[in-house]
């Protein structure tokens, strides 16, 4: 394997923060309007091409963290609140024709929504089954001889069923694969460290976001237009809820529509430009939240490091470690790992979309760390995938997207070490 010269190393370190950054996110969203739904973006069906491993290297282990698949809205109150708003407006005769159409359609599906809140949808189940199949096809050297897979989930039903869908699909690819699935308080550190039921729960600091809100939304990105009020109501001034809350509630429902396969039920309240602006506004707030709270996932990162080390050093024979949790951990983990420069807050708020895109931690979004070894070298290599796409890490490399495990371990162990011994 070629040695990295000092000059190359310096160049790589200087450029690693921008290698994987998106250059035209707006064009991406214009080309695929579902990406404008951000965290509710359904997992993409296309399978990205992957870079061939360096000569002699073969994948032998995978470490994974995945968000649950598409689901009904997570809170119990949203659907009844919308039903109440629409019914009141209908009874008072202040719905537009588009509003009346939405009201009628909503009444038809309301029992489904009211009873399904928080649950995985059939689409969510299918997403994880498909991801497992793709993982098996992409990395045959990990799975072809079979072996033991360890899978853990949060205590949430939608995560447990996501895990079941994934594992059932993976086992169906090869009956020599032995999978142990667990949803336990004992393993919460690996999936949802700050769960109140976690016996090892610790408090981690939140950092102040380096861009003040006055600058973050200085270009008007904080408010936006009342597109739902204008589209669905002839006059919302006499309703029980203030217009601002109605707009927020309807926007929340709007962004969930791809999850429940009801895109279009509200008509077309936004054109392509407004969809993008609505996404951009939400993306800035999401990134601020995840960046400031990124240290909450330190226990997950520690679990990744320890389990990989156990496999590499021969203390464990697992071929894969699977974790199933939520976006509130996948997002911060994306930032903490610095995937495609997500750890680097740009000086210009308009550039936030280049380092973080909420649709990349959407429904069934996942991080996969693929480990490689060669019979001719003691150096273990690792590469990172975000939703199946190869991404950069904040590490030196002369063979991107492959990085030395020794560099990965040293860098991220030092991140975790900042909090060792703290309660």
Coordinates of C-alpha atoms in Angstrom, one line a residue:
X1 CA 0.0 0.0 0.0
X2 CA 1.3 3.5 -0.8
X3 CA 2.5 5.6 2.0
X4 CA 1.0 9.0 2.5
X5 CA 3.6 11.8 2.0
X6 CA 3.5 14.7 4.3
X7 CA 2.5 17.1 1.5
X8 CA -0.5 14.9 0.5
X9 CA -1.5 14.5 4.2
X10 CA -1.6 18.3 4.7
X11 CA -3.6 18.7 1.5
X12 CA -6.1 16.0 2.5
X13 CA -6.5 17.5 6.0
X14 CA -7.1 20.9 4.5
X15 CA -9.7 19.7 2.0
X16 CA -11.4 16.9 3.9
X17 CA -14.1 19.3 5.2
X18 CA -15.3 20.2 1.7
X19 CA -14.8 17.0 -0.3
X20 CA -18.2 15.6 0.3
X21 CA -20.2 18.8 0.7
X22 CA -23.2 19.2 -1.6
X23 CA -22.7 22.0 -4.1
X24 CA -26.3 22.4 -5.4
X25 CA -28.8 21.2 -2.9
X26 CA -31.6 23.3 -4.4
X27 CA -31.2 21.5 -7.8
X28 CA -31.4 18.2 -5.9
X29 CA -34.7 19.2 -4.3
X30 CA -36.1 20.6 -7.5
X31 CA -35.3 17.3 -9.2
X32 CA -36.9 15.3 -6.4
X33 CA -39.5 17.2 -4.6
X34 CA -39.9 14.6 -1.9
X35 CA -36.5 15.7 -0.5
X36 CA -38.3 18.9 0.5
X37 CA -40.1 16.9 3.1
X38 CA -36.8 16.7 5.0
X39 CA -36.8 14.2 7.9
X40 CA -39.9 12.6 6.5
X41 CA -38.2 11.9 3.2
X42 CA -38.8 8.2 2.3
X43 CA -35.7 6.1 1.9
X44 CA -34.6 6.4 -1.7
X45 CA -35.1 3.3 -4.0
X46 CA -32.0 3.8 -6.1
X47 CA -28.8 2.0 -5.1
X48 CA -25.7 4.2 -5.3
X49 CA -22.6 2.8 -7.0
X50 CA -19.7 2.0 -4.7
X51 CA -15.9 2.4 -5.1
X52 CA -14.0 -0.8 -5.4
X53 CA -11.9 -1.7 -2.4
X54 CA -8.1 -1.3 -2.6
X55 CA -6.4 -4.4 -4.1
X56 CA -6.4 -7.4 -1.8
X57 CA -8.9 -5.9 0.7
X58 CA -12.2 -7.6 1.4
X59 CA -15.1 -6.5 3.7
X60 CA -15.5 -8.6 6.8
X61 CA -17.6 -6.6 9.3
X62 CA -20.3 -3.9 9.3
X63 CA -21.3 -1.5 12.0
X64 CA -24.6 0.1 11.5
X65 CA -27.0 2.7 13.0
X66 CA -30.4 3.0 11.3
X67 CA -33.5 5.2 11.9
X68 CA -36.9 3.4 11.9
X69 CA -38.7 3.4 8.7
X70 CA -41.6 5.6 7.5
X71 CA -44.3 6.0 10.2
X72 CA -47.4 7.8 11.2
X73 CA -46.7 11.1 13.0
X74 CA -45.0 10.3 16.3
X75 CA -47.3 12.3 18.6
X76 CA -50.9 11.5 19.5
X77 CA -52.2 15.0 19.3
X78 CA -51.5 16.1 15.8
X79 CA -54.3 14.3 14.0
X80 CA -57.1 15.2 16.4
X81 CA -55.9 18.9 16.3
X82 CA -56.2 19.0 12.5
X83 CA -59.6 17.3 12.6
X84 CA -60.8 19.9 15.1
X85 CA -59.4 22.8 13.0
X86 CA -61.0 21.6 9.8
X87 CA -64.3 20.7 11.4
X88 CA -64.6 24.1 13.0
X89 CA -63.7 25.9 9.8
X90 CA -66.1 23.7 7.8
X91 CA -69.0 24.4 10.2
X92 CA -68.3 28.2 10.0
X93 CA -68.1 28.1 6.2
X94 CA -64.6 29.5 6.0
X95 CA -62.9 26.8 4.0
X96 CA -62.0 27.5 0.4
X97 CA -62.9 24.9 -2.2
X98 CA -59.4 23.4 -1.8
X99 CA -60.0 23.4 2.0
X100 CA -63.3 21.7 1.6
X101 CA -61.7 19.0 -0.6
X102 CA -59.0 18.5 2.0
X103 CA -61.5 18.3 4.8
X104 CA -63.6 15.6 3.0
X105 CA -60.5 13.5 2.3
X106 CA -59.2 14.0 5.8
X107 CA -62.4 12.8 7.3
X108 CA -62.1 9.6 5.3
X109 CA -58.6 8.7 6.6
X110 CA -58.9 10.2 10.1
X111 CA -59.7 6.9 11.8
X112 CA -56.5 5.4 10.3
X113 CA -54.4 8.3 11.3
X114 CA -55.8 8.6 14.8
X115 CA -55.3 4.9 15.6
X116 CA -51.9 4.6 13.8
X117 CA -50.0 7.5 15.3
X118 CA -46.4 6.6 16.1
X119 CA -46.6 3.2 14.4
X120 CA -44.5 2.0 11.5
X121 CA -46.3 2.0 8.1
X122 CA -46.0 -0.8 5.5
X123 CA -43.7 1.4 3.6
X124 CA -41.4 1.7 6.6
X125 CA -41.3 -2.1 6.9
X126 CA -40.5 -2.5 3.2
X127 CA -37.7 0.1 3.4
X128 CA -35.7 -1.9 6.0
X129 CA -36.2 -5.2 4.2
X130 CA -34.9 -3.5 1.1
X131 CA -31.9 -2.0 2.9
X132 CA -30.9 -5.4 4.3
X133 CA -31.1 -7.0 0.9
X134 CA -28.9 -4.2 -0.6
X135 CA -26.4 -4.6 2.3
X136 CA -26.2 -8.3 1.6
X137 CA -25.6 -7.8 -2.2
X138 CA -23.1 -5.0 -1.7
X139 CA -20.9 -6.9 0.8
X140 CA -21.0 -10.6 0.0
X141 CA -17.7 -11.3 1.7
X142 CA -19.2 -10.3 5.0
X143 CA -22.2 -12.6 4.7
X144 CA -21.6 -15.4 2.2
X145 CA -20.2 -17.9 4.8
X146 CA -22.9 -16.9 7.4
X147 CA -22.0 -15.9 10.9
X148 CA -23.4 -14.1 13.9
X149 CA -25.2 -10.7 13.7
X150 CA -26.0 -8.8 16.8
X151 CA -29.0 -6.4 16.5
X152 CA -30.4 -4.0 19.1
X153 CA -33.3 -1.6 19.1
X154 CA -34.8 1.2 21.1
X155 CA -37.9 0.3 23.2
X156 CA -40.1 2.0 20.6
X157 CA -42.4 -0.4 18.7
X158 CA -41.6 1.2 15.3
X159 CA -37.9 0.6 15.9
X160 CA -38.4 -3.0 17.0
X161 CA -40.5 -3.8 13.9
X162 CA -37.9 -2.0 11.7
X163 CA -35.3 -4.2 13.3
X164 CA -37.4 -7.3 12.7
X165 CA -38.0 -6.4 9.0
X166 CA -34.3 -5.8 8.4
X167 CA -33.2 -9.0 10.2
X168 CA -35.9 -11.2 8.6
X169 CA -34.8 -10.0 5.2
X170 CA -31.1 -10.5 5.9
X171 CA -31.7 -14.0 7.3
X172 CA -33.7 -14.8 4.2
X173 CA -30.7 -14.1 2.0
X174 CA -28.6 -16.8 3.7
X175 CA -29.8 -19.4 6.2
X176 CA -26.3 -19.6 7.6
X177 CA -26.7 -16.1 9.1
X178 CA -27.5 -16.3 12.8
X179 CA -29.2 -13.1 14.2
X180 CA -29.8 -12.2 17.8
X181 CA -32.3 -9.4 18.2
X182 CA -32.7 -7.4 21.5
X183 CA -34.7 -4.5 22.7
X184 CA -33.6 -3.9 26.2
X185 CA -32.9 -1.2 28.8
X186 CA -29.5 -2.9 29.1
X187 CA -28.5 -1.9 25.5
X188 CA -30.0 1.6 25.3
X189 CA -26.6 3.2 25.4
X190 CA -26.1 1.8 21.9
X191 CA -29.2 3.3 20.4
X192 CA -30.9 6.0 22.6
X193 CA -28.4 6.9 25.3
X194 CA -30.6 9.6 27.0
X195 CA -33.7 7.4 27.3
X196 CA -35.0 7.9 30.8
X197 CA -35.1 4.1 31.2
X198 CA -31.4 3.8 30.4
X199 CA -29.7 2.6 33.6
X200 CA -26.4 4.1 32.3
X201 CA -27.9 7.4 31.3
X202 CA -25.5 10.4 31.6
X203 CA -25.9 14.0 30.9
X204 CA -23.9 15.5 28.1
X205 CA -23.3 19.2 27.4
X206 CA -25.2 21.1 24.7
X207 CA -23.0 23.7 22.9
X208 CA -24.3 27.1 21.9
X209 CA -24.7 27.2 18.2
X210 CA -22.1 29.6 16.8
X211 CA -24.6 31.4 14.6
X212 CA -27.2 33.6 16.4
X213 CA -30.8 33.3 15.3
X214 CA -30.8 36.9 14.2
X215 CA -28.2 35.9 11.6
X216 CA -29.4 32.4 11.0
X217 CA -32.7 33.7 9.8
X218 CA -31.6 37.2 8.7
X219 CA -32.7 36.5 5.2
X220 CA -36.3 35.9 6.2
X221 CA -36.0 32.1 6.6
X222 CA -37.6 32.0 10.0
X223 CA -41.2 33.0 9.1
X224 CA -42.1 32.2 5.6
X225 CA -45.6 32.8 4.1
X226 CA -48.8 31.4 5.5
X227 CA -49.3 29.2 2.5
X228 CA -51.8 26.8 4.2
X229 CA -53.9 29.6 5.6
X230 CA -54.1 31.2 2.2
X231 CA -54.8 28.0 0.3
X232 CA -57.3 26.4 2.6
X233 CA -59.2 29.2 4.4
X234 CA -61.2 32.1 3.1
X235 CA -61.0 33.7 6.6
X236 CA -59.2 32.1 9.6
X237 CA -59.5 35.1 11.9
X238 CA -62.6 33.8 13.7
X239 CA -61.3 30.3 14.5
X240 CA -60.4 29.2 18.0
X241 CA -56.7 28.7 17.2
X242 CA -54.5 31.6 16.0
X243 CA -53.5 31.6 12.4
X244 CA -49.8 31.1 13.3
X245 CA -50.6 27.9 15.2
X246 CA -52.9 26.6 12.4
X247 CA -50.1 27.2 9.9
X248 CA -47.6 25.4 12.0
X249 CA -49.9 22.5 12.6
X250 CA -50.8 22.1 9.0
X251 CA -47.2 22.4 7.9
X252 CA -46.2 19.7 10.3
X253 CA -48.9 17.4 8.8
X254 CA -47.8 18.4 5.3
X255 CA -44.2 17.2 5.7
X256 CA -45.4 13.8 7.0
X257 CA -47.4 13.0 3.9
X258 CA -44.8 10.8 2.1
X259 CA -44.6 8.6 5.1
X260 CA -48.3 7.7 5.0
X261 CA -48.6 7.7 1.2
X262 CA -51.0 10.7 1.0
X263 CA -48.9 13.2 -0.9
X264 CA -51.3 15.5 -2.7
X265 CA -54.2 15.2 -0.2
X266 CA -53.7 18.9 0.7
X267 CA -53.6 20.0 -3.0
X268 CA -50.5 22.0 -4.1
X269 CA -50.1 24.7 -1.5
X270 CA -46.5 25.3 -2.4
X271 CA -44.7 25.7 -5.8
X272 CA -41.2 24.2 -6.3
X273 CA -39.5 27.4 -5.0
X274 CA -41.7 27.5 -1.9
X275 CA -41.1 23.8 -1.2
X276 CA -37.4 24.5 -1.3
X277 CA -37.6 27.5 1.0
X278 CA -39.8 25.6 3.4
X279 CA -37.2 22.8 3.5
X280 CA -34.3 25.2 3.9
X281 CA -35.9 27.0 6.8
X282 CA -36.5 23.7 8.6
X283 CA -33.1 22.3 7.7
X284 CA -31.3 25.2 9.4
X285 CA -33.2 24.6 12.6
X286 CA -32.7 20.9 12.5
X287 CA -28.9 21.3 11.9
X288 CA -28.7 23.8 14.8
X289 CA -30.4 21.3 17.1
X290 CA -28.3 18.3 16.1
X291 CA -25.0 20.2 16.1
X292 CA -25.6 21.7 19.6
X293 CA -26.7 18.3 21.0
X294 CA -24.2 16.1 19.1
X295 CA -22.5 14.8 22.3
X296 CA -25.6 12.9 23.3
X297 CA -24.5 10.2 20.9
X298 CA -21.0 9.7 22.5
X299 CA -22.2 6.4 24.0
X300 CA -23.3 5.2 20.6
X301 CA -19.9 6.2 19.2
X302 CA -18.2 4.4 22.0
X303 CA -20.2 1.3 21.3
X304 CA -19.2 1.4 17.7
X305 CA -15.5 1.7 18.6
X306 CA -15.6 -1.0 21.3
X307 CA -17.5 -3.6 19.2
X308 CA -15.3 -3.0 16.2
X309 CA -12.2 -3.4 18.3
X310 CA -13.6 -6.6 19.8
X311 CA -14.1 -8.1 16.3
X312 CA -10.8 -6.9 14.9
X313 CA -8.9 -8.2 17.9
X314 CA -10.6 -11.6 17.7
X315 CA -12.6 -11.2 21.0
X316 CA -15.9 -11.4 19.2
X317 CA -17.0 -13.3 16.0
X318 CA -19.8 -11.0 14.9
X319 CA -20.0 -10.2 11.3
X320 CA -22.3 -7.2 11.8
X321 CA -23.6 -4.9 14.6
X322 CA -27.0 -3.4 13.8
X323 CA -28.6 -0.6 15.8
X324 CA -32.2 0.7 15.3
X325 CA -33.2 4.0 16.7
X326 CA -34.4 7.5 15.8
X327 CA -33.5 10.6 13.8
X328 CA -32.7 12.4 17.1
X329 CA -29.6 10.2 17.3
X330 CA -28.9 9.5 13.6
X331 CA -28.7 13.3 13.0
X332 CA -26.3 14.1 15.8
X333 CA -24.2 11.0 15.0
X334 CA -23.9 12.3 11.4
X335 CA -22.6 15.5 12.9
X336 CA -20.3 13.9 15.5
X337 CA -18.7 11.7 12.8
X338 CA -18.3 14.7 10.5
X339 CA -19.8 12.9 7.6
X340 CA -19.3 15.1 4.5
X341 CA -18.2 17.9 6.7
X342 CA -21.3 17.9 8.9
X343 CA -19.3 18.9 11.9
X344 CA -18.1 22.1 10.3
X345 CA -20.5 25.0 10.9
X346 CA -20.2 27.3 7.9
X347 CA -19.7 31.1 8.5
X348 CA -22.6 31.8 6.1
X349 CA -26.0 30.4 7.2
X350 CA -26.8 30.0 3.5
X351 CA -24.1 27.3 3.3
X352 CA -25.6 25.1 6.1
X353 CA -27.4 23.2 3.4
X354 CA -24.0 22.2 1.9
X355 CA -22.9 20.4 5.1
X356 CA -26.2 19.0 6.3
X357 CA -29.3 18.0 4.5
X358 CA -32.2 16.7 6.6
X359 CA -33.4 14.3 3.9
X360 CA -30.2 12.3 4.4
X361 CA -31.3 11.4 7.9
X362 CA -34.9 10.8 6.7
X363 CA -37.0 7.7 7.2
X364 CA -34.9 4.5 7.4
X365 CA -31.8 6.7 7.1
X366 CA -28.7 4.9 8.2
X367 CA -25.0 5.0 8.7
X368 CA -22.9 2.0 7.7
X369 CA -19.3 1.6 8.6
X370 CA -17.7 -1.1 6.4
X371 CA -14.5 -2.7 7.7
X372 CA -11.9 -4.3 5.3
X373 CA -8.8 -6.4 5.8
X374 CA -6.1 -7.9 3.6
X375 CA -4.0 -11.0 4.0
X376 CA -1.0 -8.9 2.8
X377 CA -1.3 -6.1 5.3
X378 CA -2.0 -5.6 9.0
X379 CA -3.8 -2.3 8.3
X380 CA -7.6 -2.4 8.6
X381 CA -9.6 -0.1 6.4
X382 CA -13.0 1.4 7.0
X383 CA -15.4 3.4 4.9
X384 CA -18.6 5.2 5.8
X385 CA -21.9 5.1 3.9
X386 CA -24.8 7.5 4.6
X387 CA -28.0 6.1 3.2
X388 CA -25.9 3.9 1.0
X389 CA -23.8 6.8 -0.4
X390 CA -20.0 6.9 0.2
X391 CA -19.2 9.9 2.4
X392 CA -16.1 11.6 3.7
X393 CA -14.7 11.4 7.2
X394 CA -12.6 14.2 9.0
X395 CA -9.5 12.0 8.6
X396 CA -6.4 11.9 6.3
X397 CA -6.7 9.5 3.4
X398 CA -4.9 8.9 0.1
X399 CA -7.6 6.4 -1.0
X400 CA -10.9 8.0 -0.3
X401 CA -13.5 6.7 0.5
X402 CA -11.3 4.3 2.4
X403 CA -9.6 5.3 5.7
X404 CA -7.3 3.6 8.1
X405 CA -9.0 2.1 11.1
X406 CA -6.0 3.2 13.2
X407 CA -6.7 6.8 12.3
X408 CA -10.5 6.4 12.8
X409 CA -10.0 4.8 16.2
X410 CA -7.5 7.3 17.4
X411 CA -9.5 10.3 16.3
X412 CA -12.9 9.2 17.6
X413 CA -11.5 7.7 20.8
X414 CA -10.2 11.1 21.6
X415 CA -13.7 12.5 21.1
X416 CA -15.2 10.0 23.5
X417 CA -12.3 10.4 26.0
X418 CA -13.4 14.0 26.7
X419 CA -16.3 12.5 28.6
X420 CA -14.8 9.4 30.1
X421 CA -15.3 9.3 33.9
X422 CA -18.0 12.0 33.8
X423 CA -21.4 11.3 35.3

